[in-house]
């Protein structure tokens, strides 16, 4: 039920609103948040340049054991790439247990986005 509130609060400028709901859910309830919740939050934070919020969500994703989920990892890499933090995106890419074509495309796009062609 609460995951629906997080999903529905997502819009191009609502990282802050999504994080308010996320914090209420995490602090007040013993819910198991799934990979989809984190995928939406990472994507929203990456699109809105919510660096602090994205890093907070990353810590929680690690706490619940989703750091090796390919979907979560890919969106996390994309979040850092969207912020222009390609070295951090590369670190996440290098540490990822599973990489797919999407992982590689995110990294290539991240380097192209910062003008790093080497």
Coordinates of C-alpha atoms in Angstrom, one line a residue:
X1 CA 0.0 0.0 0.0
X2 CA 2.7 2.5 1.0
X3 CA 4.7 1.6 -2.1
X4 CA 1.9 3.0 -4.1
X5 CA 2.2 6.4 -2.4
X6 CA 5.9 6.5 -3.3
X7 CA 5.2 5.5 -6.9
X8 CA 2.4 8.1 -7.3
X9 CA 4.4 10.9 -5.8
X10 CA 7.0 10.5 -8.6
X11 CA 7.0 13.3 -11.1
X12 CA 9.8 15.3 -12.8
X13 CA 10.2 17.5 -9.7
X14 CA 9.1 15.3 -6.8
X15 CA 12.3 13.7 -5.5
X16 CA 11.8 15.6 -2.3
X17 CA 8.1 14.5 -2.0
X18 CA 9.0 10.9 -2.7
X19 CA 11.7 11.0 -0.1
X20 CA 9.3 12.3 2.6
X21 CA 7.0 9.4 2.0
X22 CA 9.9 7.0 1.8
X23 CA 11.3 8.2 5.2
X24 CA 7.9 7.9 6.8
X25 CA 7.5 4.3 5.5
X26 CA 11.0 3.3 6.6
X27 CA 10.9 4.9 10.1
X28 CA 7.3 4.2 11.0
X29 CA 6.6 0.7 9.6
X30 CA 8.3 -2.6 9.4
X31 CA 7.8 -3.0 5.7
X32 CA 10.0 -4.8 3.3
X33 CA 10.6 -2.5 0.3
X34 CA 11.3 -4.3 -2.9
X35 CA 13.6 -3.6 -5.9
X36 CA 10.8 -1.7 -7.7
X37 CA 10.6 0.9 -4.9
X38 CA 14.3 1.5 -5.1
X39 CA 14.4 1.6 -8.9
X40 CA 11.7 4.3 -8.9
X41 CA 13.5 6.3 -6.1
X42 CA 16.9 6.1 -7.7
X43 CA 15.5 7.1 -11.1
X44 CA 13.7 10.1 -9.6
X45 CA 16.7 11.2 -7.6
X46 CA 18.9 10.9 -10.7
X47 CA 16.5 12.9 -12.8
X48 CA 16.1 15.7 -10.3
X49 CA 19.7 15.9 -9.1
X50 CA 18.7 14.9 -5.6
X51 CA 22.3 13.8 -4.7
X52 CA 21.8 13.6 -0.9
X53 CA 18.5 11.8 -1.2
X54 CA 19.9 9.3 -3.7
X55 CA 22.8 8.5 -1.5
X56 CA 20.4 8.0 1.5
X57 CA 18.3 5.6 -0.6
X58 CA 21.5 3.8 -1.7
X59 CA 22.4 3.2 2.0
X60 CA 19.0 1.7 2.7
X61 CA 19.1 -0.5 -0.4
X62 CA 22.4 -1.9 0.9
X63 CA 20.8 -2.5 4.3
X64 CA 18.0 -4.6 2.8
X65 CA 20.4 -6.6 0.6
X66 CA 19.6 -5.2 -2.8
X67 CA 23.0 -3.9 -3.8
X68 CA 23.6 -6.9 -6.0
X69 CA 20.3 -6.8 -7.8
X70 CA 20.9 -6.0 -11.5
X71 CA 17.9 -3.8 -11.8
X72 CA 18.8 -1.8 -8.7
X73 CA 22.4 -1.6 -9.7
X74 CA 21.7 -0.4 -13.2
X75 CA 19.5 2.4 -12.1
X76 CA 22.0 3.3 -9.4
X77 CA 24.7 3.5 -12.0
X78 CA 22.4 5.7 -14.1
X79 CA 21.7 7.9 -11.2
X80 CA 25.3 8.7 -10.7
X81 CA 25.8 9.1 -14.5
X82 CA 22.9 11.6 -14.6
X83 CA 24.6 13.6 -11.9
X84 CA 27.8 13.7 -14.0
X85 CA 29.6 11.6 -11.4
X86 CA 31.0 9.1 -13.9
X87 CA 33.8 7.9 -11.6
X88 CA 31.2 6.9 -9.0
X89 CA 29.1 5.3 -11.7
X90 CA 32.1 3.4 -12.8
X91 CA 32.9 2.3 -9.3
X92 CA 29.3 0.9 -9.0
X93 CA 29.7 -0.7 -12.4
X94 CA 33.0 -2.4 -11.4
X95 CA 31.5 -3.7 -8.1
X96 CA 28.4 -5.0 -9.7
X97 CA 28.0 -8.8 -9.6
X98 CA 25.9 -9.0 -12.7
X99 CA 26.2 -6.7 -15.8
X100 CA 23.9 -6.8 -18.8
X101 CA 23.7 -4.8 -22.0
X102 CA 21.8 -2.0 -20.2
X103 CA 24.7 -1.7 -17.6
X104 CA 27.2 -1.2 -20.5
X105 CA 24.9 1.3 -22.3
X106 CA 24.5 3.4 -19.1
X107 CA 28.3 3.6 -18.7
X108 CA 28.9 4.5 -22.3
X109 CA 26.2 7.1 -22.1
X110 CA 27.6 8.5 -18.9
X111 CA 31.0 8.9 -20.4
X112 CA 29.6 10.5 -23.6
X113 CA 27.5 12.8 -21.4
X114 CA 30.6 14.2 -19.7
X115 CA 32.6 14.4 -22.9
X116 CA 35.0 11.7 -21.8
X117 CA 35.6 9.7 -25.0
X118 CA 38.7 7.8 -23.7

